[in-house]
Short mmCIF file of C-alpha atoms in Angstrom, two decimals:
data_model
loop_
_atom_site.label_atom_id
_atom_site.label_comp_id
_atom_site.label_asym_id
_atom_site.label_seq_id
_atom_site.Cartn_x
_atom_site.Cartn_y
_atom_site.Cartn_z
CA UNK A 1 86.06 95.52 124.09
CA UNK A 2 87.38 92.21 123.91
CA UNK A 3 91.20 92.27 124.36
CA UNK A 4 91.76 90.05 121.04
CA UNK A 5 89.96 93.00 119.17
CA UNK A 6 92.86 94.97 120.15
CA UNK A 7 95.41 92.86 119.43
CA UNK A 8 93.69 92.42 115.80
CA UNK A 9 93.92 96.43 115.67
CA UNK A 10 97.77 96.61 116.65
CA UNK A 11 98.27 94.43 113.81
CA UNK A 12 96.22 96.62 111.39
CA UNK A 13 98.06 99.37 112.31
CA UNK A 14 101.60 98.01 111.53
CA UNK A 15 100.31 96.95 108.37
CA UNK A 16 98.71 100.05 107.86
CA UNK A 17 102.23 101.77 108.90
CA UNK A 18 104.27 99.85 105.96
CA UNK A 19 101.57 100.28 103.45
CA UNK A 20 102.15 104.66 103.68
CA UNK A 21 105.14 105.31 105.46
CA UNK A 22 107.41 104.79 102.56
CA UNK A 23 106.00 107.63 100.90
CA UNK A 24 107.61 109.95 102.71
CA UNK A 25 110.97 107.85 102.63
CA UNK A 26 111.15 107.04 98.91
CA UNK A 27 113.41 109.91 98.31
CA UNK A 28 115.86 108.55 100.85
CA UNK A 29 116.00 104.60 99.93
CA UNK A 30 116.37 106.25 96.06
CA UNK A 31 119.38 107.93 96.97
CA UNK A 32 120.57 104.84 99.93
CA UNK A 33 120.34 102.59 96.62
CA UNK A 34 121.51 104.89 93.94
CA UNK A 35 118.56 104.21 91.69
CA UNK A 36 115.75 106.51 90.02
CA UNK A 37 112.63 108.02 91.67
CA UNK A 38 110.95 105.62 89.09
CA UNK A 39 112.11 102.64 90.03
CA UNK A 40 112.13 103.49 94.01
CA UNK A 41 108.04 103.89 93.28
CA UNK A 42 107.67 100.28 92.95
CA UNK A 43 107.98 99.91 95.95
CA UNK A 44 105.08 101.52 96.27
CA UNK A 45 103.72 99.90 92.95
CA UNK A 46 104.69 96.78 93.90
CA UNK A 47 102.89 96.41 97.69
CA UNK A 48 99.86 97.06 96.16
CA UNK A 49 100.22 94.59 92.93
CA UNK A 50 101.34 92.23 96.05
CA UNK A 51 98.36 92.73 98.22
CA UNK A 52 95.70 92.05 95.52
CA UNK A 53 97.52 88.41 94.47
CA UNK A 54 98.05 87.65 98.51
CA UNK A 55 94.70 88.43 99.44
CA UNK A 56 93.31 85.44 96.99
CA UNK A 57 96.39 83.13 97.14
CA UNK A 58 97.55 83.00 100.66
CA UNK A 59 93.61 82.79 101.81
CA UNK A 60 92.95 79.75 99.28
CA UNK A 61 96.02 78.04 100.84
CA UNK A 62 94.92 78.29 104.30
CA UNK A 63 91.43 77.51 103.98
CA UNK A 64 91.77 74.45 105.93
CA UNK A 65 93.82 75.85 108.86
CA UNK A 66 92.72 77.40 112.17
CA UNK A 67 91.90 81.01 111.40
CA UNK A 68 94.03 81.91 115.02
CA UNK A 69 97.33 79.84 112.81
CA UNK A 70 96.71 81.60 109.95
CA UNK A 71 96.58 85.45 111.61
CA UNK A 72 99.58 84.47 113.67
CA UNK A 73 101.72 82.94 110.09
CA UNK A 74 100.40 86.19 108.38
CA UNK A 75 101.79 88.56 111.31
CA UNK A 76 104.81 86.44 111.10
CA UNK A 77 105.57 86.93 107.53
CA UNK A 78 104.66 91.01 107.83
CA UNK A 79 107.50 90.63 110.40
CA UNK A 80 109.82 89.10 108.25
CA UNK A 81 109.18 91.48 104.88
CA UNK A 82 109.30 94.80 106.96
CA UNK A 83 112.91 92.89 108.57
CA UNK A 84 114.20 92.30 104.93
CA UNK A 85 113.30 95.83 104.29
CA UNK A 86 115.24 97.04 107.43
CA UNK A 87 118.44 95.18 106.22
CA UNK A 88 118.59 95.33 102.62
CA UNK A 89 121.63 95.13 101.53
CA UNK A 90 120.67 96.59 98.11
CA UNK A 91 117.60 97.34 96.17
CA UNK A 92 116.40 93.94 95.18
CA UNK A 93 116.07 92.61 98.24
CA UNK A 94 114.42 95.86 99.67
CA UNK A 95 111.99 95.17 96.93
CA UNK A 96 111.49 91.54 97.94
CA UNK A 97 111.03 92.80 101.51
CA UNK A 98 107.77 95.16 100.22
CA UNK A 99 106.84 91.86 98.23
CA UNK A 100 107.12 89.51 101.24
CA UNK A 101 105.35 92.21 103.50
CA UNK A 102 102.29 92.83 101.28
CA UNK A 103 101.42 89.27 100.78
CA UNK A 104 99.90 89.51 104.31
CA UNK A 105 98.42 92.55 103.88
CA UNK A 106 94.87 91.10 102.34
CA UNK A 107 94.42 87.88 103.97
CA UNK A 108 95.63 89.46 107.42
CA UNK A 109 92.03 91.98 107.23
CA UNK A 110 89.77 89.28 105.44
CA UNK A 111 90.48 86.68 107.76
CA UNK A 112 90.94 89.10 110.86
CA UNK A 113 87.31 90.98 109.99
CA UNK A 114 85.94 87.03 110.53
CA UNK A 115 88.13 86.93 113.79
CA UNK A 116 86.67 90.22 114.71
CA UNK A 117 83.13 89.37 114.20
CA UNK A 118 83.54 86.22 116.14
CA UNK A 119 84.64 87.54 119.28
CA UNK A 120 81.23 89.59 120.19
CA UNK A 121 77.72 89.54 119.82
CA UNK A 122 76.31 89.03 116.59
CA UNK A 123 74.37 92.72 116.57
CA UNK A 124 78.04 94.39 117.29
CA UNK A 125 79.50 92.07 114.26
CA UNK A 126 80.41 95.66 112.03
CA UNK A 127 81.69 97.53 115.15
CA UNK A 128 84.10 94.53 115.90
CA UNK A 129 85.58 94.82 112.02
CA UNK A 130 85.54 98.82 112.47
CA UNK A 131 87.76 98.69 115.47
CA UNK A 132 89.84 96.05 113.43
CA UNK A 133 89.77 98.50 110.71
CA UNK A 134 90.61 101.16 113.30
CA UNK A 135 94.31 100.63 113.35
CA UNK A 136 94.43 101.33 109.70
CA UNK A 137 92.89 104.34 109.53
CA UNK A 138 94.70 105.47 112.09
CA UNK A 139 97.66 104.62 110.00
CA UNK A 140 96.67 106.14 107.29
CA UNK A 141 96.68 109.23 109.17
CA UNK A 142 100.06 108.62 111.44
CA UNK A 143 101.89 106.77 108.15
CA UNK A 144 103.52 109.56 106.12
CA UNK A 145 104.57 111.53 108.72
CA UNK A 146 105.96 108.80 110.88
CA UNK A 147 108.18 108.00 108.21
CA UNK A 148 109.15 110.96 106.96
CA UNK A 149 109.90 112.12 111.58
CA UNK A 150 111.51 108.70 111.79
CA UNK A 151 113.87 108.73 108.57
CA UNK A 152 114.91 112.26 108.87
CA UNK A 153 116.30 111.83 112.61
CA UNK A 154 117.41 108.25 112.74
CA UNK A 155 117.27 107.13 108.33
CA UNK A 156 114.75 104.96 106.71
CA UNK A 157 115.81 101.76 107.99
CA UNK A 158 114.90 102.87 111.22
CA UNK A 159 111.13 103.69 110.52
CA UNK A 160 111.21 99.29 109.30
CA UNK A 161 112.61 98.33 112.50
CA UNK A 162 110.05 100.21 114.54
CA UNK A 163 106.98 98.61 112.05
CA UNK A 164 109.46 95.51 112.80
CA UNK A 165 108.54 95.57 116.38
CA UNK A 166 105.09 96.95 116.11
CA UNK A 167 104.56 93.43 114.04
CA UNK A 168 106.27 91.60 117.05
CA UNK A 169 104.12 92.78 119.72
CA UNK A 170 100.87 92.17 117.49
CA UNK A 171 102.20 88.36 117.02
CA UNK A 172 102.64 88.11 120.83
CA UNK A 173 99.47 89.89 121.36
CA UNK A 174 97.30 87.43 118.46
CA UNK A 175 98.92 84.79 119.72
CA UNK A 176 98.10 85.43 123.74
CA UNK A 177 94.39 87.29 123.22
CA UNK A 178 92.89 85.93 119.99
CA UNK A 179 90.67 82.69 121.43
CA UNK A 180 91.93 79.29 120.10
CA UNK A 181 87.95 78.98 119.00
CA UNK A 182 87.79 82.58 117.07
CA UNK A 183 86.52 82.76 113.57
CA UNK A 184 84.42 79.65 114.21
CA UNK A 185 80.87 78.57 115.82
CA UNK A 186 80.37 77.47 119.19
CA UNK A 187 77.81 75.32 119.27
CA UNK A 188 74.02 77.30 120.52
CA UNK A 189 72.01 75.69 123.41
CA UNK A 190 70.96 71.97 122.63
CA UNK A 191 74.22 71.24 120.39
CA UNK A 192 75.54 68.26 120.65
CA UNK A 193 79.65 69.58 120.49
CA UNK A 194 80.70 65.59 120.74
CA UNK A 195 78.75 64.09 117.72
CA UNK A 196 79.49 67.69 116.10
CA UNK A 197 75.96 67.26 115.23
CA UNK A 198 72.92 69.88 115.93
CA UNK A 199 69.99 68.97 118.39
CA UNK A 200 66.36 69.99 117.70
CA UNK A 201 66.14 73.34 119.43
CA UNK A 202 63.56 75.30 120.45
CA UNK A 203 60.66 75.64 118.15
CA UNK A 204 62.41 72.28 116.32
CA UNK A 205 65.17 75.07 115.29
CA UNK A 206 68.51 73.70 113.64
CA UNK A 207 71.11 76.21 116.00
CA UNK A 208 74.52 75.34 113.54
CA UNK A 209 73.56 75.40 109.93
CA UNK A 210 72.51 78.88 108.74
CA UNK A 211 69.46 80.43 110.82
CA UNK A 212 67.27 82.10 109.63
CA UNK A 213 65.32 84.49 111.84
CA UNK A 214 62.92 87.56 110.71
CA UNK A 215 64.46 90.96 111.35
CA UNK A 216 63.23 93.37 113.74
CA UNK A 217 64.10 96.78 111.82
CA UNK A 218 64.29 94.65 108.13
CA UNK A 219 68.00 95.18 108.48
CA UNK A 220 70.80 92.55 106.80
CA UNK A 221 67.89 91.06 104.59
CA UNK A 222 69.42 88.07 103.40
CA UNK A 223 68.19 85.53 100.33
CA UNK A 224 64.95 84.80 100.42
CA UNK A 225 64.89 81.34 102.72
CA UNK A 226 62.75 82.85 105.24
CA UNK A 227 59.80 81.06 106.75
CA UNK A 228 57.57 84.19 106.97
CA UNK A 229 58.03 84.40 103.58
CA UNK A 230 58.27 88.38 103.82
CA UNK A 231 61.64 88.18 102.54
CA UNK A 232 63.09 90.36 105.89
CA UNK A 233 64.81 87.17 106.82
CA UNK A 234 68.37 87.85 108.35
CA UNK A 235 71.41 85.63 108.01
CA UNK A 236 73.06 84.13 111.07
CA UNK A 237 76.33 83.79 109.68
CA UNK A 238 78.46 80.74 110.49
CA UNK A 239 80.79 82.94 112.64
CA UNK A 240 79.76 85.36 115.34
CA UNK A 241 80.39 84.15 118.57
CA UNK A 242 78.78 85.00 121.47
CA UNK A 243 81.34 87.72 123.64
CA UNK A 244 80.75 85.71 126.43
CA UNK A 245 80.38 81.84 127.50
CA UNK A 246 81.65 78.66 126.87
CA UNK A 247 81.56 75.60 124.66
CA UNK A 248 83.83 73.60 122.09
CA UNK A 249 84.03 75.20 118.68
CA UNK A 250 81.68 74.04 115.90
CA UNK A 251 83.60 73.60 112.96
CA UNK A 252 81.38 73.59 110.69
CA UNK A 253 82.07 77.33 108.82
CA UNK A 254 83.29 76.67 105.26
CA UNK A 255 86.74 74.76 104.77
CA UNK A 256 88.51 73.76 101.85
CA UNK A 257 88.74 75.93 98.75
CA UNK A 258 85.83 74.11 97.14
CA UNK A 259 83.88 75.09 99.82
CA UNK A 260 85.05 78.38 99.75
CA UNK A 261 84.18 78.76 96.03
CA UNK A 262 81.17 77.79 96.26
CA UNK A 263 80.25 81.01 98.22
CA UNK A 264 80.82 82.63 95.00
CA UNK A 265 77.51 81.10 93.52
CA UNK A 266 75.97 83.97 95.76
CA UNK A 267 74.84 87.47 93.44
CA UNK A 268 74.93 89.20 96.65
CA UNK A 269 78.58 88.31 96.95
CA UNK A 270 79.32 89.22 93.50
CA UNK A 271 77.03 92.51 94.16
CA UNK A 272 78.86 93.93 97.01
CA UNK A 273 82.26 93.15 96.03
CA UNK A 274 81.55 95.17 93.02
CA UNK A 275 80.15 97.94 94.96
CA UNK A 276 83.21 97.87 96.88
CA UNK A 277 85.72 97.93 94.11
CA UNK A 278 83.23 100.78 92.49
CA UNK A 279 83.17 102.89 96.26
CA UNK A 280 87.27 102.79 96.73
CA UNK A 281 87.50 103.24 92.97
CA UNK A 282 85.16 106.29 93.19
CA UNK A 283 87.33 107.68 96.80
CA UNK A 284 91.23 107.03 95.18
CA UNK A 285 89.68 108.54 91.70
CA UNK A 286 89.69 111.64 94.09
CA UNK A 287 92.27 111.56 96.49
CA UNK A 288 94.92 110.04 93.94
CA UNK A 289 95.44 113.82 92.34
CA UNK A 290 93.98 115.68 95.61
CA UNK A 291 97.63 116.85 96.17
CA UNK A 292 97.10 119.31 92.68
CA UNK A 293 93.27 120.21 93.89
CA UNK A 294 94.95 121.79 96.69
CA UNK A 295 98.02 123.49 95.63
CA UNK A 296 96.59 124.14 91.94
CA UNK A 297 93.06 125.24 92.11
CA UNK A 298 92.65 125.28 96.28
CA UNK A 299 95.77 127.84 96.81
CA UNK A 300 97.20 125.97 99.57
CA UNK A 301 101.26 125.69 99.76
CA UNK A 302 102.98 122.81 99.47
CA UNK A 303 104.17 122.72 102.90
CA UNK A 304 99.99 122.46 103.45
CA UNK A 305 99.37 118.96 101.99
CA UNK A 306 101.01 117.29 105.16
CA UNK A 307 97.98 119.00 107.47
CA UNK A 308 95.63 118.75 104.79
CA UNK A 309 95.85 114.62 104.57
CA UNK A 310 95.94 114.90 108.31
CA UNK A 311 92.33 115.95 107.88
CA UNK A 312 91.63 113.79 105.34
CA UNK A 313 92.80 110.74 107.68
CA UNK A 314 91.10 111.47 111.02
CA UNK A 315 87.53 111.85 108.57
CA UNK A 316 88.70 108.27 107.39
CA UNK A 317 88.85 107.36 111.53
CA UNK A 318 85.76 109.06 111.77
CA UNK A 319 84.20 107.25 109.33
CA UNK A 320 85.27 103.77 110.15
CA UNK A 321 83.57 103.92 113.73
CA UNK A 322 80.27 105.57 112.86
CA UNK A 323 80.11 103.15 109.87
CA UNK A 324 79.99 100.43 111.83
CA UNK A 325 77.60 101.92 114.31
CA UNK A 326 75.35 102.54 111.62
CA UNK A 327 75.91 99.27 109.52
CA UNK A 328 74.81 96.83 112.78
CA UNK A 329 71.77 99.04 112.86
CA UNK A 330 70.43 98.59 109.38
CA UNK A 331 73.10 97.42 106.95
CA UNK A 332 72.30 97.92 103.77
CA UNK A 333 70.69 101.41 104.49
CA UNK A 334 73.94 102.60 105.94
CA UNK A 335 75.79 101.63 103.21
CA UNK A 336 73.15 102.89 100.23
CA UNK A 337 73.79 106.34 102.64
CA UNK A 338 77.63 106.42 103.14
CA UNK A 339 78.07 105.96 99.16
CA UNK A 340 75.25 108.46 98.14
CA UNK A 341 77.34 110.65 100.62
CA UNK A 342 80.63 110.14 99.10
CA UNK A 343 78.91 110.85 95.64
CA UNK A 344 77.39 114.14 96.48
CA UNK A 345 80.69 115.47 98.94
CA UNK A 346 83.25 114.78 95.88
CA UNK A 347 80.83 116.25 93.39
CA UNK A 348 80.57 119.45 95.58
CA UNK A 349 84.45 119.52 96.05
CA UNK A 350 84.96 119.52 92.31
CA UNK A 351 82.03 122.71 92.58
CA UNK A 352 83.91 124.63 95.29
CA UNK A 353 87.33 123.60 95.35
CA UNK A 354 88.20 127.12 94.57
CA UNK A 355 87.17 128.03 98.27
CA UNK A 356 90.21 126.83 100.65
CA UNK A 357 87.66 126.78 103.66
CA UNK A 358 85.29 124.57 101.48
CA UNK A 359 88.39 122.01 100.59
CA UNK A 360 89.23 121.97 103.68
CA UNK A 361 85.38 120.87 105.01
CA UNK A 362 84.81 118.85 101.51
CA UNK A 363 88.22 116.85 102.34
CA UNK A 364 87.56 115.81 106.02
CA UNK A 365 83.67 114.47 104.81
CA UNK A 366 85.13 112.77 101.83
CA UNK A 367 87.24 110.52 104.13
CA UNK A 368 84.51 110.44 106.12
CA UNK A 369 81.91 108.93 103.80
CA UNK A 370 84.43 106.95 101.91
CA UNK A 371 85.62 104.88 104.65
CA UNK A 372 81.82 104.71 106.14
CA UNK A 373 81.23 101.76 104.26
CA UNK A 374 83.84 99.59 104.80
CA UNK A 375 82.95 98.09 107.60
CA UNK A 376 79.68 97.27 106.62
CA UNK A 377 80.87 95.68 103.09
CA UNK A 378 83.23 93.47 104.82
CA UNK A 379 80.25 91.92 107.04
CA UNK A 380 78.28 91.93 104.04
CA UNK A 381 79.87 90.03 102.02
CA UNK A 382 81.22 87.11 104.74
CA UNK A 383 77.58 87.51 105.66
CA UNK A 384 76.20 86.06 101.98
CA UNK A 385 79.20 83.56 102.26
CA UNK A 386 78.18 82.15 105.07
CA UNK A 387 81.58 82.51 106.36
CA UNK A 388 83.92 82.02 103.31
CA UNK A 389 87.10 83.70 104.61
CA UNK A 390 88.25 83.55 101.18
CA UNK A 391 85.09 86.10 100.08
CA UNK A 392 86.68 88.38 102.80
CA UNK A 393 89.86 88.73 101.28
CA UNK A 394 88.57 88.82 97.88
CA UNK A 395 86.33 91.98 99.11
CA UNK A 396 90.40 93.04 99.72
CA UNK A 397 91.41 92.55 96.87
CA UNK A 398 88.41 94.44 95.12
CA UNK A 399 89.20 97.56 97.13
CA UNK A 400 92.71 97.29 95.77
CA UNK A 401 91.26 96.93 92.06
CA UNK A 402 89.21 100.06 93.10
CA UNK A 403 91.81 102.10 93.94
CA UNK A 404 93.96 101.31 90.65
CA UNK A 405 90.78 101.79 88.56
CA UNK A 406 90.25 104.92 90.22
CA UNK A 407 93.19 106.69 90.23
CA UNK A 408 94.29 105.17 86.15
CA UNK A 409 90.68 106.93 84.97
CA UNK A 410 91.53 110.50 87.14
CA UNK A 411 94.72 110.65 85.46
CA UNK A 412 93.06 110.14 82.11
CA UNK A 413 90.89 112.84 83.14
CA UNK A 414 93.72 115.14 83.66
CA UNK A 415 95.59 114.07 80.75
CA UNK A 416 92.72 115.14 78.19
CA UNK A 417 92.83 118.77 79.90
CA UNK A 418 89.89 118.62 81.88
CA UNK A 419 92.16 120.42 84.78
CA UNK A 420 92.76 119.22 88.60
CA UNK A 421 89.07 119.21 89.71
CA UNK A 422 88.53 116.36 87.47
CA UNK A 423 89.08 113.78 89.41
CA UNK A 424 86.89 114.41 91.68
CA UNK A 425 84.36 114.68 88.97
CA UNK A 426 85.50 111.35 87.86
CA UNK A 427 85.13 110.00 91.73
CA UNK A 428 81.56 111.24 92.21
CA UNK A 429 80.78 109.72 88.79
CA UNK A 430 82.41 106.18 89.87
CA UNK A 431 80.77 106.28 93.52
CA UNK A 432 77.49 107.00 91.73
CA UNK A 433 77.34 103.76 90.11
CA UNK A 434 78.77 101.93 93.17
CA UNK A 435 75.40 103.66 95.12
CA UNK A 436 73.50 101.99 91.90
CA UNK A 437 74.64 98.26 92.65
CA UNK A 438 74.46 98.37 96.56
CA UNK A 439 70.81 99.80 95.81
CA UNK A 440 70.11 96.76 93.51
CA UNK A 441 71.84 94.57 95.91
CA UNK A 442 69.23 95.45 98.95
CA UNK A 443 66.43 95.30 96.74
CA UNK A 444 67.33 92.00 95.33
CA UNK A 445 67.98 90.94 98.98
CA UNK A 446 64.46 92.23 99.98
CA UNK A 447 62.59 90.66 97.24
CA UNK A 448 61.20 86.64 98.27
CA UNK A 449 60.49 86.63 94.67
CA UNK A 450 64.25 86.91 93.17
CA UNK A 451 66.81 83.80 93.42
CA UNK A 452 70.04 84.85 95.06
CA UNK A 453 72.27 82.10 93.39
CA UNK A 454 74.39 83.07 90.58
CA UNK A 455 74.38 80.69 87.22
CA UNK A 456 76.83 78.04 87.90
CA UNK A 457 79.72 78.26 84.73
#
């Protein structure tokens, strides 16, 4: 494992950290700042309003800066928001602190998955992003109850100061392990690194602009540009770096936000970016209201949710790993699998939630199958634009639309009587139609016959 894909995962897992923690500290900065359980929930509100705008905005401004600057200035401002949090002298600028904080949150895991990709071989490019991805899952499962161990021995402000220096040590470690070159091409055998220009390679092969190259297993079918004309062509992406060797990076992966946009001209872009705001949508319909399943249909105790979303999160670990496993095998399979999973396992919990063993099972594979396809997304969708960090972070902020689409239509549910197991009926219905668009998506990307350009507006 390359050491910069561990530094990349330290810093997922302090942002992971901030993102849940202050669930289980709201009650305390309420009462530290005198104000209503309402208002304290925008700070929960709030992070995630903050994440969706960062994702696009922060990305777009740094499209012409070195990917390594921009991780490093995103780490730096997490630092500096989780800081303001452990200070606050009042509400406000608690609340500003959450803001600040969140703004990296996006851009840090769009532009880190390309940073990921980049530092190993391009069949391991969906491992590298799951072991990114690794430190958030792992936060998800750590978050909660770190802040809630943390704030009722030492208060809430000390549970910021430890994500505080969490953030620190990922900024030393970015800054130390993450290659000066990462997130951009080196230049394959016969480039020319000087003129920046490609030499004829073998077979009269252009090694820097996109490569096409028939696939093996048919896996990662990508528009239809291939010389075979089969259609099974895979996409080199501008990215992936060899894990090993030398030369001067190739700068020729998309920069500027025209050039980013223009990635957007893509339907396979489009495609998975609505199957991944459909998948998380389908998941948080769910596991928004799973806290009633349990206690009102399940017969759990309260004092059982804090176990119960421990299961929940090590499925989502699970998940993450064998995901990617599975994705740089044969991509859009994996994926058309994982969501059919997640469709079928949330369906069946809203059938046997009454059965405690069964919601116990049916929790563990939902987090299982609904994180199973994240890595795989992610590499999608940088995959069809050829590199666009800003399609990364955009694929962010479409999980984050997800989960607010998701969890508004569950409450609905609820709210018209249809009792606590409909949400998950809600979720299987929402994952159904995300398993719908990534199957059109791989059949559109295995057809030679169908254009893969979107009309231009």
């Amino acid at each position: 494992m390359p050491s910069g894909l561990v530094a990349l995962a330290l810093g997922g897992f302090g942002i992971g950290l901030t993102e849940f923690l202050i669930a289980g500290l709201l009650p305390q900065v309420a009462s530290s700042f005198a104000v209503s359980e309402a208002a304290a929930g925008w700070l929960i509100s709030g992070y995630a309003l903050s994440v969706a705008v960062g994702a696009i905005a922060l990305t777009a401004a740094t499209a012409r800066l070195p990917r390594k600057q921009v991780l490093v200035g995103l780490v730096a401002l997490f630092v500096v928001g989780n800081l303001l949090s452990a200070v606050a002298p009042n509400y406000p600028v608690m609340l500003l602190g959450r803001i600040v904080a969140a703004l990296c949150h996006g851009s840090f895991f769009g532009i880190g998955s390309l940073v990921a990709r980049s530092l190993v071989a391009p069949e391991k490019k969906s491992q590298a992003v799951a072991i990114m991805f690794a430190g958030l899952t792992v936060a998800n499962v750590l978050g909660v109850p770190f802040g809630a161990l943390v704030g009722e021995r030492w208060g809430w402000r000390a549970a910021f100061w430890a994500v505080t220096a969490i953030g620190v040590l990922a900024l030393a470690g970015i800054a130390a392990l993450v290659p000066a070159w990462a997130g951009r091409v080196r230049p394959a055998t016969g480039t020319d690194p000087t003129a920046g220009r490609p030499a004829t390679g073998v077979g009269g092969a252009n090694p820097v602009l996109p490569r096409l190259a028939t696939s093996a297993d048919g896996a990662d079918p990508l528009p239809p540009r291939s010389a075979t004309g089969t259609g099974e062509a895979e996409f080199a992406p501008a990215q992936p770096q060899p894990a090993t060797g030398t030369g001067e990076p190739d700068p020729a992966s998309p920069s500027g936000l025209r050039a980013q946009l223009r990635a957007f001209r893509s339907w396979q872009v489009w495609l998975t970016l609505a199957a991944t705001a459909l998948s998380y949508g389908g998941m948080f319909g769910a596991f928004s209201y799973i806290a009633y399943t349990f206690t009102e249909v399940s017969g759990f105790a309260p004092a059982d949710i804090a176990w119960l979303l421990m299961v929940y999160g090590v499925g989502l670990v699970v998940g993450n790993l064998v995901g990617g496993r599975a994705a740089d095998r044969d991509r859009d399979r994996a994926l058309v699998l994982a969501l059919s999973g997640l469709t079928l396992t949330l369906a069946l919990f809203g059938l046997l939630a009454g059965s405690a063993t069964a919601s116990v099972v049916l929790v563990f594979v939902m987090g299982v199958t609904g994180f199973a396809s994240v890595p795989g997304m992610i590499t999608r969708v940088t995959d069809y634009a050829h590199g666009a960090a800003l399609a990364a972070s955009a694929n962010v902020s479409a999980s984050n639309v997800g989960n607010a689409l998701g969890a508004w239509l569950g409450g609905l549910a609820i709210t018209a009587g249809l009792g606590y197991t409909s949400p998950l009926y809600v979720g299987a219905g929402i994952a159904l139609l995300s398993t719908v668009v990534m199957v059109i998506a791989a059949r559109r990307a295995r057809s030679p016959r169908v254009a893969d350009r979107a009309p231009t507006p």
